[in-house]
């Protein structure tokens, strides 16, 4: 069983469903509204825990009901929340997810306390970091905190996984220097490298540019098509499982969390881990809501045998 620590965001998601996105000035009725736990960090931690990893979370919530709700979401899935701090300086993060009948989503985020996570907060969780096989982070919390976390992990000989989302054109060199595996989607890859990901050849180009920035292990996720991986000079493409998607909100986060649960620290099983993570993601998109849709290890294993 891998030990995984996730540094990241916690958001309460409000999901608004409708037939199609309204045109400018147009009013349309909702087909449904629901509330669920979310935030890329929390999603990835819950995915890792449900996939079998011993998981710890580093983050921050407000002194509000939403904060209590989010810590409950973590602990209910077996995530250790001892390093989730409570702050009265801001509200717990929130997200508004707009979902149409084609399962395409658009997301608006209020970072709240996620934006208050500091390098000092991360240092307070050093014990968890050095006891982990992997430290996972995204860009929904301040980059300075992630840099410090990755530095602590590397100093202890631990592996780091960076999900550069939301996309940003520049990633600090000092962060890339302590990143062992980077996992962007096709849009984030283009933002980081200038390479438009349209086929496997362009995936190779994009991955090589990421390697040139200092990260030798790369996975580029391409939604319903699958995922491309590169480890040093080796690379390959793992097709996605074909399913009927209902909500793609947590697909990428489920992929990353499940991957971290089964990946070996030397990355020798990268292709196999990508295939297993693809299966986990394919199960998640068949259900509504981010965290409610994330499958357990038993569900992933059972689906693999079909």
Tab-separated table of C-alpha atoms in Angstrom:
chain	number	residue	atom	x	y	z
A	1	UNK	CA	0.000	0.000	0.000
A	2	UNK	CA	1.401	3.395	-1.002
A	3	UNK	CA	1.469	6.268	1.440
A	4	UNK	CA	0.266	9.429	-0.286
A	5	UNK	CA	0.113	12.991	1.009
A	6	UNK	CA	-1.929	15.516	-0.972
A	7	UNK	CA	-1.393	19.261	-0.642
A	8	UNK	CA	-4.283	21.129	-2.154
A	9	UNK	CA	-7.729	22.650	-2.254
A	10	UNK	CA	-11.046	21.877	-0.611
A	11	UNK	CA	-14.193	23.293	-2.225
A	12	UNK	CA	-17.886	22.833	-1.685
A	13	UNK	CA	-19.306	22.290	-5.175
A	14	UNK	CA	-22.670	23.626	-6.286
A	15	UNK	CA	-23.657	21.708	-9.430
A	16	UNK	CA	-26.104	23.397	-11.801
A	17	UNK	CA	-27.522	21.194	-14.556
A	18	UNK	CA	-29.320	22.405	-17.695
A	19	UNK	CA	-29.987	21.315	-21.272
A	20	UNK	CA	-27.521	23.718	-22.870
A	21	UNK	CA	-25.449	26.763	-21.992
A	22	UNK	CA	-27.512	29.960	-22.331
A	23	UNK	CA	-26.702	32.540	-24.975
A	24	UNK	CA	-25.772	36.096	-23.902
A	25	UNK	CA	-28.868	37.727	-22.407
A	26	UNK	CA	-30.849	34.458	-22.429
A	27	UNK	CA	-32.594	32.931	-19.394
A	28	UNK	CA	-33.013	29.157	-19.151
A	29	UNK	CA	-34.498	26.930	-16.434
A	30	UNK	CA	-32.281	24.591	-14.428
A	31	UNK	CA	-32.763	20.854	-14.821
A	32	UNK	CA	-31.309	20.263	-11.366
A	33	UNK	CA	-29.139	21.573	-8.547
A	34	UNK	CA	-27.015	19.654	-6.051
A	35	UNK	CA	-24.218	20.126	-3.512
A	36	UNK	CA	-21.131	17.904	-3.239
A	37	UNK	CA	-17.601	17.923	-1.900
A	38	UNK	CA	-14.920	19.016	-4.347
A	39	UNK	CA	-11.660	20.850	-4.873
A	40	UNK	CA	-8.899	19.268	-6.941
A	41	UNK	CA	-6.823	18.473	-3.888
A	42	UNK	CA	-9.638	16.891	-1.910
A	43	UNK	CA	-10.823	14.938	-4.969
A	44	UNK	CA	-7.347	13.523	-5.547
A	45	UNK	CA	-6.898	12.606	-1.890
A	46	UNK	CA	-10.239	10.828	-1.721
A	47	UNK	CA	-9.469	9.032	-4.993
A	48	UNK	CA	-6.119	7.866	-3.599
A	49	UNK	CA	-7.682	6.685	-0.337
A	50	UNK	CA	-10.558	4.856	-2.022
A	51	UNK	CA	-8.033	3.237	-4.384
A	52	UNK	CA	-6.196	1.779	-1.395
A	53	UNK	CA	-3.509	4.317	-0.465
A	54	UNK	CA	-2.855	5.449	3.100
A	55	UNK	CA	-3.637	9.117	2.515
A	56	UNK	CA	-3.015	12.367	4.395
A	57	UNK	CA	-4.232	15.838	3.425
A	58	UNK	CA	-2.632	19.265	3.863
A	59	UNK	CA	-4.960	22.229	3.376
A	60	UNK	CA	-7.147	24.852	4.989
A	61	UNK	CA	-10.883	25.463	5.509
A	62	UNK	CA	-12.916	28.215	7.130
A	63	UNK	CA	-14.569	28.292	10.530
A	64	UNK	CA	-17.903	27.515	8.906
A	65	UNK	CA	-20.325	24.697	8.168
A	66	UNK	CA	-18.737	24.215	4.756
A	67	UNK	CA	-15.396	23.567	6.430
A	68	UNK	CA	-16.927	20.936	8.699
A	69	UNK	CA	-18.616	19.397	5.680
A	70	UNK	CA	-15.333	19.157	3.775
A	71	UNK	CA	-13.322	17.627	6.618
A	72	UNK	CA	-16.100	15.068	7.012
A	73	UNK	CA	-15.837	14.221	3.309
A	74	UNK	CA	-12.137	13.473	3.806
A	75	UNK	CA	-12.434	11.393	6.954
A	76	UNK	CA	-15.436	9.466	5.655
A	77	UNK	CA	-13.182	8.164	2.856
A	78	UNK	CA	-10.326	7.351	5.231
A	79	UNK	CA	-8.175	10.443	4.614
A	80	UNK	CA	-6.157	11.670	7.604
A	81	UNK	CA	-7.181	15.318	8.136
A	82	UNK	CA	-4.900	16.237	11.055
A	83	UNK	CA	-3.074	18.770	8.843
A	84	UNK	CA	-6.244	20.503	7.620
A	85	UNK	CA	-6.171	23.874	9.388
A	86	UNK	CA	-9.205	26.014	10.232
A	87	UNK	CA	-9.062	29.761	9.595
A	88	UNK	CA	-11.454	32.577	10.496
A	89	UNK	CA	-9.882	34.943	7.946
A	90	UNK	CA	-11.868	33.615	4.973
A	91	UNK	CA	-14.620	31.196	4.044
A	92	UNK	CA	-14.091	27.643	2.871
A	93	UNK	CA	-13.440	27.456	-0.867
A	94	UNK	CA	-16.385	26.980	-3.197
A	95	UNK	CA	-16.987	26.098	-6.830
A	96	UNK	CA	-19.953	26.456	-9.152
A	97	UNK	CA	-20.110	23.750	-11.795
A	98	UNK	CA	-22.210	24.361	-14.903
A	99	UNK	CA	-23.141	21.062	-16.546
A	100	UNK	CA	-25.051	20.654	-19.812
A	101	UNK	CA	-26.725	17.617	-21.371
A	102	UNK	CA	-23.563	16.639	-23.256
A	103	UNK	CA	-21.737	16.324	-19.884
A	104	UNK	CA	-19.470	19.240	-20.733
A	105	UNK	CA	-18.700	21.405	-17.717
A	106	UNK	CA	-17.591	24.955	-16.978
A	107	UNK	CA	-16.389	25.782	-13.482
A	108	UNK	CA	-16.183	29.018	-11.481
A	109	UNK	CA	-14.088	28.976	-8.293
A	110	UNK	CA	-13.888	31.130	-5.167
A	111	UNK	CA	-10.586	30.068	-3.598
A	112	UNK	CA	-11.389	31.224	-0.055
A	113	UNK	CA	-9.106	29.648	2.544
A	114	UNK	CA	-7.342	27.611	-0.147
A	115	UNK	CA	-5.444	30.777	-1.028
A	116	UNK	CA	-4.167	31.105	2.547
A	117	UNK	CA	-2.150	27.880	2.627
A	118	UNK	CA	1.434	28.957	3.381
A	119	UNK	CA	4.923	27.419	3.365
A	120	UNK	CA	4.754	27.517	7.173
A	121	UNK	CA	1.557	25.433	7.100
A	122	UNK	CA	3.342	22.907	4.900
A	123	UNK	CA	6.372	22.783	7.173
A	124	UNK	CA	4.055	21.918	10.058
A	125	UNK	CA	3.083	18.799	8.094
A	126	UNK	CA	6.681	17.722	7.400
A	127	UNK	CA	6.246	14.493	9.369
A	128	UNK	CA	3.508	13.331	6.986
A	129	UNK	CA	5.491	14.344	3.909
A	130	UNK	CA	8.661	12.472	4.857
A	131	UNK	CA	6.601	9.403	5.803
A	132	UNK	CA	4.949	9.269	2.354
A	133	UNK	CA	5.887	7.608	-0.911
A	134	UNK	CA	4.365	10.476	-2.920
A	135	UNK	CA	3.460	14.125	-2.359
A	136	UNK	CA	0.775	15.335	-4.803
A	137	UNK	CA	-0.131	18.984	-5.478
A	138	UNK	CA	-2.028	21.215	-7.924
A	139	UNK	CA	-2.351	24.963	-8.544
A	140	UNK	CA	-5.513	25.705	-6.522
A	141	UNK	CA	-3.306	26.629	-3.534
A	142	UNK	CA	-0.359	29.088	-3.539
A	143	UNK	CA	2.670	27.934	-5.524
A	144	UNK	CA	5.040	28.972	-2.728
A	145	UNK	CA	3.467	26.368	-0.443
A	146	UNK	CA	3.855	23.688	-3.127
A	147	UNK	CA	7.500	24.579	-3.704
A	148	UNK	CA	8.197	24.207	-0.003
A	149	UNK	CA	6.364	20.909	0.192
A	150	UNK	CA	8.218	19.482	-2.789
A	151	UNK	CA	11.545	20.652	-1.359
A	152	UNK	CA	10.827	18.842	1.898
A	153	UNK	CA	9.792	15.708	0.004
A	154	UNK	CA	12.921	15.685	-2.149
A	155	UNK	CA	15.180	16.285	0.845
A	156	UNK	CA	13.688	13.120	2.352
A	157	UNK	CA	14.059	11.128	-0.871
A	158	UNK	CA	10.301	11.079	-1.595
A	159	UNK	CA	8.615	11.407	-4.989
A	160	UNK	CA	6.510	14.361	-6.094
A	161	UNK	CA	3.575	14.575	-8.517
A	162	UNK	CA	2.439	17.923	-9.933
A	163	UNK	CA	-0.925	18.472	-11.592
A	164	UNK	CA	-0.449	21.942	-13.205
A	165	UNK	CA	-4.104	22.896	-13.027
A	166	UNK	CA	-5.623	25.393	-13.400
A	167	UNK	CA	-3.336	26.087	-16.342
A	168	UNK	CA	-0.635	28.724	-16.049
A	169	UNK	CA	1.886	29.847	-18.659
A	170	UNK	CA	4.822	29.782	-16.292
A	171	UNK	CA	5.805	27.345	-13.576
A	172	UNK	CA	8.681	28.392	-11.294
A	173	UNK	CA	11.943	26.664	-12.187
A	174	UNK	CA	12.498	25.843	-8.546
A	175	UNK	CA	9.239	23.870	-8.523
A	176	UNK	CA	10.024	21.944	-11.714
A	177	UNK	CA	13.454	21.106	-10.291
A	178	UNK	CA	11.795	19.146	-7.471
A	179	UNK	CA	8.955	17.623	-9.542
A	180	UNK	CA	9.320	13.928	-10.439
A	181	UNK	CA	6.090	13.471	-12.436
A	182	UNK	CA	3.963	16.149	-14.103
A	183	UNK	CA	0.383	15.397	-15.210
A	184	UNK	CA	-1.241	18.101	-17.388
A	185	UNK	CA	-4.188	17.628	-19.725
A	186	UNK	CA	-3.943	18.644	-23.373
A	187	UNK	CA	-4.963	22.271	-22.699
A	188	UNK	CA	-2.485	22.644	-19.853
A	189	UNK	CA	0.226	21.053	-21.989
A	190	UNK	CA	-0.292	23.641	-24.713
A	191	UNK	CA	-0.273	26.449	-22.143
A	192	UNK	CA	3.016	25.232	-20.664
A	193	UNK	CA	4.829	24.267	-23.872
A	194	UNK	CA	3.116	26.016	-26.805
A	195	UNK	CA	2.496	22.604	-28.408
A	196	UNK	CA	-1.107	21.991	-29.498
A	197	UNK	CA	-1.896	18.394	-28.555
A	198	UNK	CA	-3.771	16.859	-31.488
A	199	UNK	CA	-2.178	13.433	-31.986
A	200	UNK	CA	0.482	11.143	-30.518
A	201	UNK	CA	3.283	12.918	-32.381
A	202	UNK	CA	2.349	16.237	-30.761
A	203	UNK	CA	2.066	14.477	-27.398
A	204	UNK	CA	5.678	13.349	-27.794
A	205	UNK	CA	6.686	16.918	-28.670
A	206	UNK	CA	4.863	18.342	-25.668
A	207	UNK	CA	6.271	15.743	-23.287
A	208	UNK	CA	9.811	16.308	-24.557
A	209	UNK	CA	9.436	20.043	-23.931
A	210	UNK	CA	8.295	19.310	-20.386
A	211	UNK	CA	11.307	17.055	-19.941
A	212	UNK	CA	13.519	19.870	-21.193
A	213	UNK	CA	12.094	21.999	-18.391
A	214	UNK	CA	13.410	19.447	-15.914
A	215	UNK	CA	10.669	16.838	-15.326
A	216	UNK	CA	11.647	13.436	-16.683
A	217	UNK	CA	8.339	11.631	-16.119
A	218	UNK	CA	5.264	12.973	-17.928
A	219	UNK	CA	1.636	11.954	-18.342
A	220	UNK	CA	-0.647	13.934	-20.669
A	221	UNK	CA	-4.332	13.141	-20.172
A	222	UNK	CA	-6.576	13.642	-23.191
A	223	UNK	CA	-10.068	13.106	-21.828
A	224	UNK	CA	-12.151	10.424	-23.494
A	225	UNK	CA	-9.224	9.440	-25.734
A	226	UNK	CA	-6.947	8.203	-22.948
A	227	UNK	CA	-3.525	9.153	-21.617
A	228	UNK	CA	0.004	9.451	-23.012
A	229	UNK	CA	3.002	8.662	-20.828
A	230	UNK	CA	6.732	9.276	-21.134
A	231	UNK	CA	9.458	7.977	-18.829
A	232	UNK	CA	12.868	9.119	-19.966
A	233	UNK	CA	13.090	8.106	-23.644
A	234	UNK	CA	10.272	5.525	-23.334
A	235	UNK	CA	6.702	6.471	-24.104
A	236	UNK	CA	3.311	5.062	-25.006
A	237	UNK	CA	-0.406	5.765	-25.233
A	238	UNK	CA	-3.103	4.027	-23.178
A	239	UNK	CA	-6.608	4.351	-24.697
A	240	UNK	CA	-9.516	5.283	-22.440
A	241	UNK	CA	-12.293	2.844	-21.673
A	242	UNK	CA	-15.437	3.633	-23.663
A	243	UNK	CA	-18.358	4.487	-21.382
A	244	UNK	CA	-21.373	6.799	-21.335
A	245	UNK	CA	-20.221	9.947	-19.507
A	246	UNK	CA	-22.686	11.720	-17.216
A	247	UNK	CA	-20.347	14.181	-15.456
A	248	UNK	CA	-16.637	14.616	-16.233
A	249	UNK	CA	-15.905	16.995	-13.326
A	250	UNK	CA	-13.672	14.663	-11.280
A	251	UNK	CA	-12.286	12.544	-14.124
A	252	UNK	CA	-8.763	13.963	-14.053
A	253	UNK	CA	-8.585	14.085	-10.259
A	254	UNK	CA	-9.744	10.480	-9.991
A	255	UNK	CA	-7.078	9.494	-12.498
A	256	UNK	CA	-4.305	11.187	-10.490
A	257	UNK	CA	-5.436	9.891	-7.115
A	258	UNK	CA	-5.842	6.324	-8.335
A	259	UNK	CA	-2.493	6.493	-10.123
A	260	UNK	CA	-0.686	7.609	-6.962
A	261	UNK	CA	-2.149	4.654	-5.079
A	262	UNK	CA	-0.560	2.014	-7.343
A	263	UNK	CA	2.476	3.719	-8.919
A	264	UNK	CA	5.857	2.436	-7.763
A	265	UNK	CA	8.289	5.144	-6.556
A	266	UNK	CA	10.741	4.198	-9.325
A	267	UNK	CA	7.958	4.658	-11.942
A	268	UNK	CA	8.759	1.233	-13.424
A	269	UNK	CA	5.044	0.351	-13.682
A	270	UNK	CA	3.997	3.691	-15.185
A	271	UNK	CA	2.136	2.257	-18.191
A	272	UNK	CA	0.266	-0.285	-16.046
A	273	UNK	CA	-0.610	2.377	-13.474
A	274	UNK	CA	-1.970	4.635	-16.236
A	275	UNK	CA	-4.216	1.833	-17.487
A	276	UNK	CA	-5.586	1.228	-13.964
A	277	UNK	CA	-6.111	4.958	-13.422
A	278	UNK	CA	-7.956	5.140	-16.769
A	279	UNK	CA	-10.348	2.490	-15.483
A	280	UNK	CA	-10.943	4.441	-12.264
A	281	UNK	CA	-11.631	7.603	-14.262
A	282	UNK	CA	-14.038	5.776	-16.576
A	283	UNK	CA	-16.101	4.735	-13.544
A	284	UNK	CA	-16.139	8.265	-12.104
A	285	UNK	CA	-17.589	9.922	-15.213
A	286	UNK	CA	-20.615	7.631	-15.145
A	287	UNK	CA	-21.999	9.344	-12.026
A	288	UNK	CA	-22.954	12.893	-11.026
A	289	UNK	CA	-20.829	14.953	-8.648
A	290	UNK	CA	-17.089	15.064	-8.017
A	291	UNK	CA	-16.461	13.134	-4.817
A	292	UNK	CA	-19.645	11.016	-4.872
A	293	UNK	CA	-18.531	9.595	-8.221
A	294	UNK	CA	-15.007	8.486	-7.191
A	295	UNK	CA	-14.780	4.662	-7.161
A	296	UNK	CA	-13.283	2.360	-4.532
A	297	UNK	CA	-10.478	-0.127	-5.138
A	298	UNK	CA	-13.001	-2.964	-5.093
A	299	UNK	CA	-15.075	-1.255	-7.784
A	300	UNK	CA	-12.012	-0.607	-9.950
A	301	UNK	CA	-10.800	-4.186	-9.551
A	302	UNK	CA	-14.257	-5.552	-10.391
A	303	UNK	CA	-14.502	-3.382	-13.513
A	304	UNK	CA	-11.044	-4.534	-14.618
A	305	UNK	CA	-12.221	-8.130	-14.632
A	306	UNK	CA	-15.191	-7.447	-16.919
